[in-house]
Coordinates of C-alpha atoms and ligand atoms in Angstrom, one line a residue:
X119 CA 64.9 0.1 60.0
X120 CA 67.4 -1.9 61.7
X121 CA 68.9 -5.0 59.4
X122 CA 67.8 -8.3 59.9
X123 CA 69.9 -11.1 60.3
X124 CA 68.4 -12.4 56.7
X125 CA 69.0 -9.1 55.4
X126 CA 72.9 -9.9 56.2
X127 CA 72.9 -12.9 54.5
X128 CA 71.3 -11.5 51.5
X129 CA 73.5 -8.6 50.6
X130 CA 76.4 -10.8 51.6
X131 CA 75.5 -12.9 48.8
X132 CA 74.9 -10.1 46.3
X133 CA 78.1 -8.7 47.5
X134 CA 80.2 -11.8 47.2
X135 CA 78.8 -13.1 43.9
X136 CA 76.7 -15.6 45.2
X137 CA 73.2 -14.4 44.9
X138 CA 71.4 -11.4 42.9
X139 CA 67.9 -11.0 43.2
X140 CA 66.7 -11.6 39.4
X141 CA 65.9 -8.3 36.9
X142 CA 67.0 -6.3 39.7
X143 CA 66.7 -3.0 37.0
X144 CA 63.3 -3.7 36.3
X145 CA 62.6 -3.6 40.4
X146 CA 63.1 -7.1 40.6
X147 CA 60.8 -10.3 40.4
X148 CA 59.3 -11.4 43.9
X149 CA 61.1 -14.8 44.7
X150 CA 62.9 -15.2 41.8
X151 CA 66.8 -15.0 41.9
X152 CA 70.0 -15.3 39.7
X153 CA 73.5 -17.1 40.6
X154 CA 76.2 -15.2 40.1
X155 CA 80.0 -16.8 39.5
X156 CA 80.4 -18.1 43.1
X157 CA 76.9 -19.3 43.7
X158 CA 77.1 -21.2 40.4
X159 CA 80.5 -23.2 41.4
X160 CA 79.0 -23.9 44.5
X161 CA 75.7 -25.4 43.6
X162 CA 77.4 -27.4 40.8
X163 CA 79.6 -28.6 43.6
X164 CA 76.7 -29.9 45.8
X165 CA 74.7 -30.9 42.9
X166 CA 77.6 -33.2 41.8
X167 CA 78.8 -34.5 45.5
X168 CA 74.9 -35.6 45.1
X169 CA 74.8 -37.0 41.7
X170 CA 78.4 -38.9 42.9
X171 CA 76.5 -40.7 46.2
X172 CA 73.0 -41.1 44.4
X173 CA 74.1 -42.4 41.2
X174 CA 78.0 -42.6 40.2
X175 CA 79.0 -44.6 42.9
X176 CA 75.8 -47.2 43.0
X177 CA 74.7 -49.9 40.3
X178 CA 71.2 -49.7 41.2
X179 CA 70.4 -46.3 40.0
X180 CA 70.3 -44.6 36.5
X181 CA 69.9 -41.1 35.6
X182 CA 67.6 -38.9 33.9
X183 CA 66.9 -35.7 32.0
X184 CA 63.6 -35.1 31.3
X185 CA 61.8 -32.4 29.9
X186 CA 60.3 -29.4 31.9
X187 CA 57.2 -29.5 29.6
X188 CA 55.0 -32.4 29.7
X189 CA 51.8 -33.8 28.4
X190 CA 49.1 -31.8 30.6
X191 CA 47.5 -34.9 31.4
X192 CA 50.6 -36.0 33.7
X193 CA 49.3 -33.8 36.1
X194 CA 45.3 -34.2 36.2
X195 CA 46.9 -37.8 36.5
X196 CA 49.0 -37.2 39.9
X197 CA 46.2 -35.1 40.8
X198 CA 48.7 -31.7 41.0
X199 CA 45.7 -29.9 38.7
X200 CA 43.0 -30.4 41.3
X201 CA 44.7 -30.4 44.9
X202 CA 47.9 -28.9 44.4
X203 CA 47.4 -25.7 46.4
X204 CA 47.6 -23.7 49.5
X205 CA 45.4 -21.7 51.7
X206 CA 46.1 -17.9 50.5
X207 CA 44.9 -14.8 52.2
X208 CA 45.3 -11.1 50.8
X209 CA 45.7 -8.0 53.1
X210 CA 43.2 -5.5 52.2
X211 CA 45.3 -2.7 52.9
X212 CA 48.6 -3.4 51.5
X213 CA 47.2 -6.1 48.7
X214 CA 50.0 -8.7 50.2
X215 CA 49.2 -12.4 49.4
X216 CA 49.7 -14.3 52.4
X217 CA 50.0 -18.2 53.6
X218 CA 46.7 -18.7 55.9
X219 CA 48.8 -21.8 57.2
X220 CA 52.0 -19.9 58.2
X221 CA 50.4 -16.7 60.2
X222 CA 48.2 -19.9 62.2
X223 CA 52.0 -21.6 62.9
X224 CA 52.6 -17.9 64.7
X225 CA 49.8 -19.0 67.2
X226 CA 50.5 -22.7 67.6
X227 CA 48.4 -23.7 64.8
X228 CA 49.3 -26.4 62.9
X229 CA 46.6 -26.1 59.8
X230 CA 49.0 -28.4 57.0
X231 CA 46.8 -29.6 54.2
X232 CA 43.6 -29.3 56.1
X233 CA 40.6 -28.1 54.1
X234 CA 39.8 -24.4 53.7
X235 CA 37.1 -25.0 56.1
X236 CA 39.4 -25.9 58.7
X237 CA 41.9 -23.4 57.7
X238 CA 38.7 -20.2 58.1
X239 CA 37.5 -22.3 61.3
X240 CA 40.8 -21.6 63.4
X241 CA 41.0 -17.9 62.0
X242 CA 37.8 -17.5 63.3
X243 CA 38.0 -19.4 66.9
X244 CA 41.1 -16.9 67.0
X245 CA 38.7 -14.1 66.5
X246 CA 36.5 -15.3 69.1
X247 CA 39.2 -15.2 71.5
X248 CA 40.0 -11.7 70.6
X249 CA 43.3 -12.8 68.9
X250 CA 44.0 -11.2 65.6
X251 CA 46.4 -12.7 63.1
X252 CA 47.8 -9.6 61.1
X253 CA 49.6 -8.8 57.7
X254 CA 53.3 -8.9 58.7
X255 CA 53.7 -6.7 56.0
X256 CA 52.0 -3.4 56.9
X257 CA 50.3 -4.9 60.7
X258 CA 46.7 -4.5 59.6
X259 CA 44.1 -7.0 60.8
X260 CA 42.1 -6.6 57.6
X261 CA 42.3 -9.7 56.0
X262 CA 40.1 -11.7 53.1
X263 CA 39.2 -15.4 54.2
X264 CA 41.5 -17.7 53.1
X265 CA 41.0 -19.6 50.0
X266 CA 42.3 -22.4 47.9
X267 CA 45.0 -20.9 45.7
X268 CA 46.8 -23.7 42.8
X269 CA 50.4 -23.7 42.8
X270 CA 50.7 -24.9 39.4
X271 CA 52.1 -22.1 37.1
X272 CA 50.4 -22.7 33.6
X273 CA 51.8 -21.8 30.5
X274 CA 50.5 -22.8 26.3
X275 CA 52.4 -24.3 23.7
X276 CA 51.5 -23.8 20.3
X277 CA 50.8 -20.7 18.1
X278 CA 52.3 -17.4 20.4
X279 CA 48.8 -15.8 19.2
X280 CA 46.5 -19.1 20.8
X281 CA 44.6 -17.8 23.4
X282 CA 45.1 -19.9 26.4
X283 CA 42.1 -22.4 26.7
X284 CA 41.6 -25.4 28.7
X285 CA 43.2 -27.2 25.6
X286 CA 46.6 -25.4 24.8
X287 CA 47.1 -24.7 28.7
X288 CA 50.5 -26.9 29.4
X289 CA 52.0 -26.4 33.1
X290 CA 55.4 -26.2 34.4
X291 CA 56.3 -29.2 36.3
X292 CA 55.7 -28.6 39.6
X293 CA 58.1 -31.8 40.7
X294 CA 61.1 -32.8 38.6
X295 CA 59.8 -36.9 39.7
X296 CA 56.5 -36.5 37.5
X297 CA 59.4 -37.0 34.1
X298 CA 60.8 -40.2 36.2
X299 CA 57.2 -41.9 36.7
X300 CA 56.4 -41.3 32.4
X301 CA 60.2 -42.3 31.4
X302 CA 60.1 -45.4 33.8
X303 CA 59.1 -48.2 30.7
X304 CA 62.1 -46.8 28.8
X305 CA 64.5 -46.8 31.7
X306 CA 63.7 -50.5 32.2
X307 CA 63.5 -51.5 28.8
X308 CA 66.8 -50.1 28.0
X309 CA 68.7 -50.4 31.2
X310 CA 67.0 -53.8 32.3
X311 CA 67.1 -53.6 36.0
X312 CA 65.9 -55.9 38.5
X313 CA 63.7 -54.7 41.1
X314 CA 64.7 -52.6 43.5
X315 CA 66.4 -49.7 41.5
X316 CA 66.0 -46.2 41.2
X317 CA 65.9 -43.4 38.9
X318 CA 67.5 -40.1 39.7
X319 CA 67.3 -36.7 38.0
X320 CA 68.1 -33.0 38.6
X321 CA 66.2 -30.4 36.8
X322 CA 63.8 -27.0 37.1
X323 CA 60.7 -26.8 38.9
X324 CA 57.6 -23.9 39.2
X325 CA 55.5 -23.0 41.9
X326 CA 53.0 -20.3 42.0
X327 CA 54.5 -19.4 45.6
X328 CA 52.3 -17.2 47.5
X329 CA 55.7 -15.7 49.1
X330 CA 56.7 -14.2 52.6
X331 CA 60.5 -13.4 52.3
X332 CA 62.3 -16.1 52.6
X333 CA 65.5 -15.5 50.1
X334 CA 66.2 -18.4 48.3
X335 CA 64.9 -20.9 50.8
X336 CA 61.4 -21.3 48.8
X337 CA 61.7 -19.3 45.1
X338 CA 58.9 -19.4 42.4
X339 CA 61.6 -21.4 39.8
X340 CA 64.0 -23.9 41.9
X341 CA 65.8 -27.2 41.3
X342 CA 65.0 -30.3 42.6
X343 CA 67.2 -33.1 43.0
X344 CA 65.2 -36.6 43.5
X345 CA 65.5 -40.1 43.3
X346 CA 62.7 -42.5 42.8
X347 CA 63.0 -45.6 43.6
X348 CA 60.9 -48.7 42.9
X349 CA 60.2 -51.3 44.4
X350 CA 58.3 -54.7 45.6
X351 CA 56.0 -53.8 48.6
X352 CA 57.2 -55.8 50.9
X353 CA 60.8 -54.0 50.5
X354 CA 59.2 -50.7 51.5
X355 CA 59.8 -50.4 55.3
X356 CA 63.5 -51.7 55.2
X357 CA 64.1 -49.8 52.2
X358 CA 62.5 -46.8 53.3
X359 CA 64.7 -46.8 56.9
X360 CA 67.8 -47.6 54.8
X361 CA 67.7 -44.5 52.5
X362 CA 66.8 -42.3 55.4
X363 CA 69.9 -43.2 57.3
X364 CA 72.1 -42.7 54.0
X365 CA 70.4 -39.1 53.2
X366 CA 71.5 -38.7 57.0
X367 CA 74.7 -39.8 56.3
X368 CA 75.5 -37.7 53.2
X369 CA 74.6 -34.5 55.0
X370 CA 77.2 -35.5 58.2
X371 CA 79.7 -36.5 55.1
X372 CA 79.6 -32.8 53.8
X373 CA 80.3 -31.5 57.2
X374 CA 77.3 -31.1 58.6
X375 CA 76.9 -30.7 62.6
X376 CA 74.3 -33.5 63.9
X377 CA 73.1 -30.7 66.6
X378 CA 71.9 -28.8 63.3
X379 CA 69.5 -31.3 61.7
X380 CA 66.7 -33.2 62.2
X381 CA 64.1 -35.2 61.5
X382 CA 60.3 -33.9 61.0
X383 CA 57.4 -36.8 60.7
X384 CA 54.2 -35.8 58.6
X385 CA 51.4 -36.5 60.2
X386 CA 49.2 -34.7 57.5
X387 CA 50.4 -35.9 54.2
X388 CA 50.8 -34.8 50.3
X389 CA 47.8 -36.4 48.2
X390 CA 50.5 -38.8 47.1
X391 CA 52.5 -39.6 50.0
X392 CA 51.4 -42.3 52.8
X393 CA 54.9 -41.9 55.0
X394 CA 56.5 -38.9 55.1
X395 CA 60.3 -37.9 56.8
X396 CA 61.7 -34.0 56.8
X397 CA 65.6 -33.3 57.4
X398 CA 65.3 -29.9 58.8
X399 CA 68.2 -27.5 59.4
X400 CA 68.5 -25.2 62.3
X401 CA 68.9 -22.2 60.1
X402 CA 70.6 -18.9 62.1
X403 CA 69.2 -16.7 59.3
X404 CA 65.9 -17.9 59.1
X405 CA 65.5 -18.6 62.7
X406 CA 64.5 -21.8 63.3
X407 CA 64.5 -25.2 62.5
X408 CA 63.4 -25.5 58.1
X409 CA 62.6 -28.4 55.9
X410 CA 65.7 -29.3 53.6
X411 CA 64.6 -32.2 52.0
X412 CA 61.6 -35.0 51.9
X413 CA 61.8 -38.8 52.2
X414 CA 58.4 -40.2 50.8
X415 CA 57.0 -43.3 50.3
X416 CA 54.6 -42.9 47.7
X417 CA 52.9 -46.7 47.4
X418 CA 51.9 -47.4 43.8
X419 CA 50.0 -43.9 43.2
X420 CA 51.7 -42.5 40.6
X421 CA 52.4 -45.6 38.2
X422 CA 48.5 -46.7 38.8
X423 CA 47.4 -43.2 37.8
X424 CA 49.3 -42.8 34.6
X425 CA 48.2 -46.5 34.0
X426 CA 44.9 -45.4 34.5
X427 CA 44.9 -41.7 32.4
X428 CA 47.3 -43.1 29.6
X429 CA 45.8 -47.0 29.5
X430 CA 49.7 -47.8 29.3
X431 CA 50.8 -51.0 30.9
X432 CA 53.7 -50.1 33.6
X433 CA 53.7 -53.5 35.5
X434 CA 57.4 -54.7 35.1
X435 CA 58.7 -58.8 34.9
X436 CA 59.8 -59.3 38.5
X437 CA 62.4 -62.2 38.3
X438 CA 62.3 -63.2 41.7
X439 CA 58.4 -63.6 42.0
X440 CA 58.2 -64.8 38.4
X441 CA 55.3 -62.0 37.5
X442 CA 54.2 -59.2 36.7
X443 CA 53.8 -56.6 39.2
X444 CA 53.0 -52.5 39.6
X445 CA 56.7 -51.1 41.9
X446 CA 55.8 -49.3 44.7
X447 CA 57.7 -46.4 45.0
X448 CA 59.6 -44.0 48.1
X449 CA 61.5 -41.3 47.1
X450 CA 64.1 -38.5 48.0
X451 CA 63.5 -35.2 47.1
X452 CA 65.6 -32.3 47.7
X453 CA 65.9 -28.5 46.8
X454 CA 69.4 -27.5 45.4
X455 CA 68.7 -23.6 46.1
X456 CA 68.0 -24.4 49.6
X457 CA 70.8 -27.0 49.6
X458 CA 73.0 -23.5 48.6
X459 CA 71.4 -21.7 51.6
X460 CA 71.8 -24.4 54.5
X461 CA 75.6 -24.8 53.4
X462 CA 76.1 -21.1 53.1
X463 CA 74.5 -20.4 56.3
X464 CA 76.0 -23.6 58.2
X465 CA 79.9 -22.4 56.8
X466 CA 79.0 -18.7 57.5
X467 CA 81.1 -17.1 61.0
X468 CA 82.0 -13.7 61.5
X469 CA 85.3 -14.0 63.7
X470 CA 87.5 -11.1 65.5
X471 CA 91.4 -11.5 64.2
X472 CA 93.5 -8.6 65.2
X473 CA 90.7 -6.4 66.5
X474 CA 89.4 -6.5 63.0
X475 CA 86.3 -8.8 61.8
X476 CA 86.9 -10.9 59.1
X477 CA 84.0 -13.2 57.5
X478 CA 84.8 -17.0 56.9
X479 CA 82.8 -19.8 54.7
X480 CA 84.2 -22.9 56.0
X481 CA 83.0 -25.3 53.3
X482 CA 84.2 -28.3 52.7
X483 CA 87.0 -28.3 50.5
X484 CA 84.4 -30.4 48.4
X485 CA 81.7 -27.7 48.0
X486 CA 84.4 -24.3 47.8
X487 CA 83.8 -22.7 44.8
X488 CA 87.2 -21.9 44.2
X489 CA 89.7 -24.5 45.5
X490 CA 92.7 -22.1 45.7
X491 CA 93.9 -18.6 44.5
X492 CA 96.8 -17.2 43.0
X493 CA 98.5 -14.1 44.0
X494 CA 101.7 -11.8 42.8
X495 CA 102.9 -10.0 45.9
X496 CA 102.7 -7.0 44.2
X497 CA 100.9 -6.0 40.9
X498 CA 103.1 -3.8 39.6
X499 CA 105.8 -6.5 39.2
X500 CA 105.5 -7.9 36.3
X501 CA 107.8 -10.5 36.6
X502 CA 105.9 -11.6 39.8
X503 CA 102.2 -10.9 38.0
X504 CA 103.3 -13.4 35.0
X505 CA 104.7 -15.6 37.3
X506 CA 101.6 -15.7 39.2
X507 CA 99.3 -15.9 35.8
X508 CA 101.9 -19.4 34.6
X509 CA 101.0 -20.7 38.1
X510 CA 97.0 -20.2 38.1
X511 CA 97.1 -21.5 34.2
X512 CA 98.5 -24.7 35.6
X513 CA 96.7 -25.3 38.5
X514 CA 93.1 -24.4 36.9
X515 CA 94.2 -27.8 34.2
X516 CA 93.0 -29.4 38.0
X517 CA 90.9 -27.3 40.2
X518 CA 88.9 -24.0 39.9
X519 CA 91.5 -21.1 41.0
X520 CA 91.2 -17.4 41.0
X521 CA 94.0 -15.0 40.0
X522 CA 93.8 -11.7 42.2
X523 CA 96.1 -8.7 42.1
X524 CA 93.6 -6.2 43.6
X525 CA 94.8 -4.3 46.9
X526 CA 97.1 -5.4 49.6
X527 CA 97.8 -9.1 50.2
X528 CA 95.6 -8.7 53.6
X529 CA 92.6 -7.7 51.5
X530 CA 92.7 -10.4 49.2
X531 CA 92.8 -13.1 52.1
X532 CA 89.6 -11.7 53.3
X533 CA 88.1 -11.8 49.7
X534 CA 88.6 -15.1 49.4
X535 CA 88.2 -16.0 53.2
X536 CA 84.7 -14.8 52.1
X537 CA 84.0 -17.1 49.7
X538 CA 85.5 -20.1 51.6
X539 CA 88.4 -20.8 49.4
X540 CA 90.5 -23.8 51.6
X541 CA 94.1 -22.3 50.2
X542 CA 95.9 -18.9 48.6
X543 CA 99.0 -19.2 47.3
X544 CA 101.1 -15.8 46.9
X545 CA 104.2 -15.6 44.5
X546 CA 107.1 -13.6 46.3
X547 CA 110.4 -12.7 45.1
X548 CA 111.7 -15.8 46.6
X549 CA 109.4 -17.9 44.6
X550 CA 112.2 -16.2 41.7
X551 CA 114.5 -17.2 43.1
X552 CA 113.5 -20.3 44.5
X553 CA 110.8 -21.8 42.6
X554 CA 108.9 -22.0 46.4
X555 CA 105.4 -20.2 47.4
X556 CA 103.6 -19.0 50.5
X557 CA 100.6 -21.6 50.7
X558 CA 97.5 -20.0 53.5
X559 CA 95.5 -22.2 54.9
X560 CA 91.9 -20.2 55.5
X561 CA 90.6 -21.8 58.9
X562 CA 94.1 -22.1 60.5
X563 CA 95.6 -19.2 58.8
X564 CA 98.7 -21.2 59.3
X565 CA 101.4 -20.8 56.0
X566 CA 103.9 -22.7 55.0
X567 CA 106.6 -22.2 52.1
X568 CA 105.8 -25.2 49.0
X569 CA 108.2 -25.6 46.0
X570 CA 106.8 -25.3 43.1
X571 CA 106.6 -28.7 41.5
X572 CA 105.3 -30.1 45.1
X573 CA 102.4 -27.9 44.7
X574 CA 99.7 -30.2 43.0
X575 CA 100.6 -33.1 45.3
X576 CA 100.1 -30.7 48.4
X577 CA 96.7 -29.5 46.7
X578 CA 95.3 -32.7 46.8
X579 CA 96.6 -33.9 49.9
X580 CA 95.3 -30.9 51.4
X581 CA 91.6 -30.8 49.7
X582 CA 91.4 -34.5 49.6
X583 CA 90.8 -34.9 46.0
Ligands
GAP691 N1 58.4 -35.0 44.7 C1 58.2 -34.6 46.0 C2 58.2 -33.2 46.3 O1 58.3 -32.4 45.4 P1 58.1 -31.5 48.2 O2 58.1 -31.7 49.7 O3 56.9 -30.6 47.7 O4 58.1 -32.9 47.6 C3 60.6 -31.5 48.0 O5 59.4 -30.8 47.8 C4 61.8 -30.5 48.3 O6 61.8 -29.6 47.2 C5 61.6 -29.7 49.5 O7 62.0 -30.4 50.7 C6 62.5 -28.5 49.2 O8 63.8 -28.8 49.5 C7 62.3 -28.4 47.7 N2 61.3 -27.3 47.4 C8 60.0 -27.5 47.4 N3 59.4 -26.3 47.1 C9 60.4 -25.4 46.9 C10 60.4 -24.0 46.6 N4 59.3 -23.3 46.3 N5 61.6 -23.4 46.6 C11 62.8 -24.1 46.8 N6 62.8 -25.4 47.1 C12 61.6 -26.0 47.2

């Protein structure tokens, strides 16, 4: 079977270091994967250019780290236990679970949280018009009607030999924000803020995925990165347009091209939500325009409900209206693994140089995993080799740099072309002499001699940090 184009991004990623689909010697675990060294450096990269814009470089929102395990009320409370779900059905033939929602989008459908009613009604007005929707797995037409299936992956607490009951179940947060809403007395007893401010966290979240392949774009165990914000009501529509232009903005910061994103409006919304924004990305491996991340407003749902299930007060002193009111709340809600695929696909070109093809990231210096690399000319000089090794030690004191000796000089520019590193640096026998190095630029492929001692100064004019 010929490759597909996702199929090239996927072992590219395995390949590279990026991505390895998880207990791969066990035959693997359906939407589950691992990072490897480069896909590490990179999320932490984007994670932290977020954590900088959201929180370091504002005064009117504090972090958070709460726990993945929570008291299981949280979530009869938000109402995740009873209308968390999709519509799944199961091929017959080849026992695949399938999204009843996604095979209607291949006929123009849009079924998005409508009931299960509505969900069977358009299968079966397709039926009637002698249009079959089939398993894209194995093509049969031999398919259950769809039903409600929860997304919330359960687990118990307790004694390992408990049986699971109603009473020991505990669930896997399905959305990091649920720790925000229960920490928000302490965050405003102990940071005092004045309303509005916001609360941001990055953590792990489950979801009981009923999968087609989609690589890391929608995974079973993902991180979010959200902010919640809270607010007086009457703040919420100039608030709301105001963080929807600076999520914009952040994207266009990291490089971004505006042609590639866009905005989606709900019309059907999330239980919780009563405004709801997409930025999608026009993905070349996935085909199409996808949803990156979700601007919500979210009214006063969540703080009324865990008022309401815990008998907790969560009104706050507002000093301006001299009272105490319930914040409404919007938020921003973002996944970091599909953060890692829009940037890896967005910095991703295959380019002809020499007759040969040689595969470039073009990140942003910013979001490179490795900022430069070190290379001896040839390996089996050691006085080039330690050379080299003295240089790398000194430069990693500042940035993340990789030593490489392997193969000819050629094949380590495309190793690291591959990975998006901005700059290589190769020791010659001039540098010996000299004290001066061969600095590559990757996108220009331009190089220019440096001395030695000029080097970090030239690094960080450069990158840009
Ligand atoms: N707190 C709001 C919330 O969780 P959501 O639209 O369900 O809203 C927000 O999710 C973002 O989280 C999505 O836009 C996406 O980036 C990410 N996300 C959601 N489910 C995911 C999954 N199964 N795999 C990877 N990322 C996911």
């Amino acid at each position: 079977m010929a490759k597909s184009k996702l199929d090239e991004l996927v072992s590219f990623c395995k390949q590279a270091g990026f991505v390895f689909p998880s207990s791969e010697i066990y035959g693997g675990m359906s939407a589950i994967y691992d990072y490897g060294h480069h896909g590490i450096l990179l999320k932490n990269n984007i994670r932290d250019c977020w954590w900088r814009s959201m929180v370091q470089e504002r005064d009117d929102v504090f972090g958070l780290d709460s726990a993945i395990f929570m008291h299981p009320t949280t979530w009869k409370a938000s109402g995740h236990v009873d209308s968390f779900d999709d519509p799944q059905m199961e091929c017959k033939k080849c026992h695949t679970r399938l999204r009843a929602d996604h095979l209607l989008e291949d006929f123009g459908i849009n079924a998005d949280k409508e009931s299960i009613e509505v969900v069977n009604k358009y299968i079966d007005d397709l039926r009637a018009q002698g249009k079959q929707i089939k398993c894209p797995n194995c093509g049969s037409t031999d398919l259950t009607p769809a039903k409600r299936f929860s997304l919330m992956v359960k687990s118990n607490i307790g004694s390992p030999t408990d049986e699971l009951t109603e009473e020991s179940v505990v669930y896997l947060r399905p959305e990091t924000c649920g720790g925000i809403y229960l920490e928000y007395k302490n965050v405003v007893d102990s940071m005092h803020p004045q309303l509005p401010f916001g609360i941001a966290q990055v953590g792990k979240a489950f979801r009981n995925e009923i999968i087609a392949r989609q690589f890391i774009f929608r995974t079973r165990e993902f991180e979010q990165m959200e902010m919640q914000y809270f607010l007086r009501p009457e703040e919420m529509a100039e608030r709301y347009e105001y963080w929807r232009q600076t999520r914009w903005a952040w994207y266009l910061d990291l490089g971004m091209d505006e042609s590639k994103i866009r905005w989606f409006k709900h019309i059907k919304l999330a239980h919780y939500a009563s405004q709801a924004y997409d930025i999608e990305y026009n993905s070349k491996f996935l085909g199409g325009f996808k949803e990156i991340e979700g601007i919500h407003t979210r009214g006063d749902w969540d703080l009324s409900q865990h008022s309401k299930f815990s008998g907790a007060d969560l009104t706050m002193w507002d000093e301006k209206t001299q009272s105490k009111i319930l914040p409404n709340i919007m938020e921003t809600s973002v996944g970091l693994g599909r953060l890692v695929l829009m940037f890896l696909d967005h910095a991703y070109n295959v380019e002809n140089v020499d007759d040969k093809t040689r595969t470039v990231l073009k990140f942003d210096p910013r979001l490179a995993p490795v900022k430069a690399a070190v290379f001896p000319l040839l390996r089996n000089k050691s006085e080039l080799v330690d050379k080299a090794h003295a240089l790398a030690h000194q430069l990693r004191q500042i940035y993340q740099i990789e030593f490489d000796d392997h193969g000819n000089i050629g094949k380590r520019y495309r190793r690291q072309d591959e990975i998006g590193t901005p700059l290589t640096i190769t020791v010659d026998f001039d540098t010996l002499e000299k004290d001066e190095v061969t600095v590559r630029e990757r996108d220009t492929m331009a190089q220019e001699r440096v001395a030695i001692s000029k080097l970090p100064e030239y690094l960080r004019a450069k990158l840009g940090f």
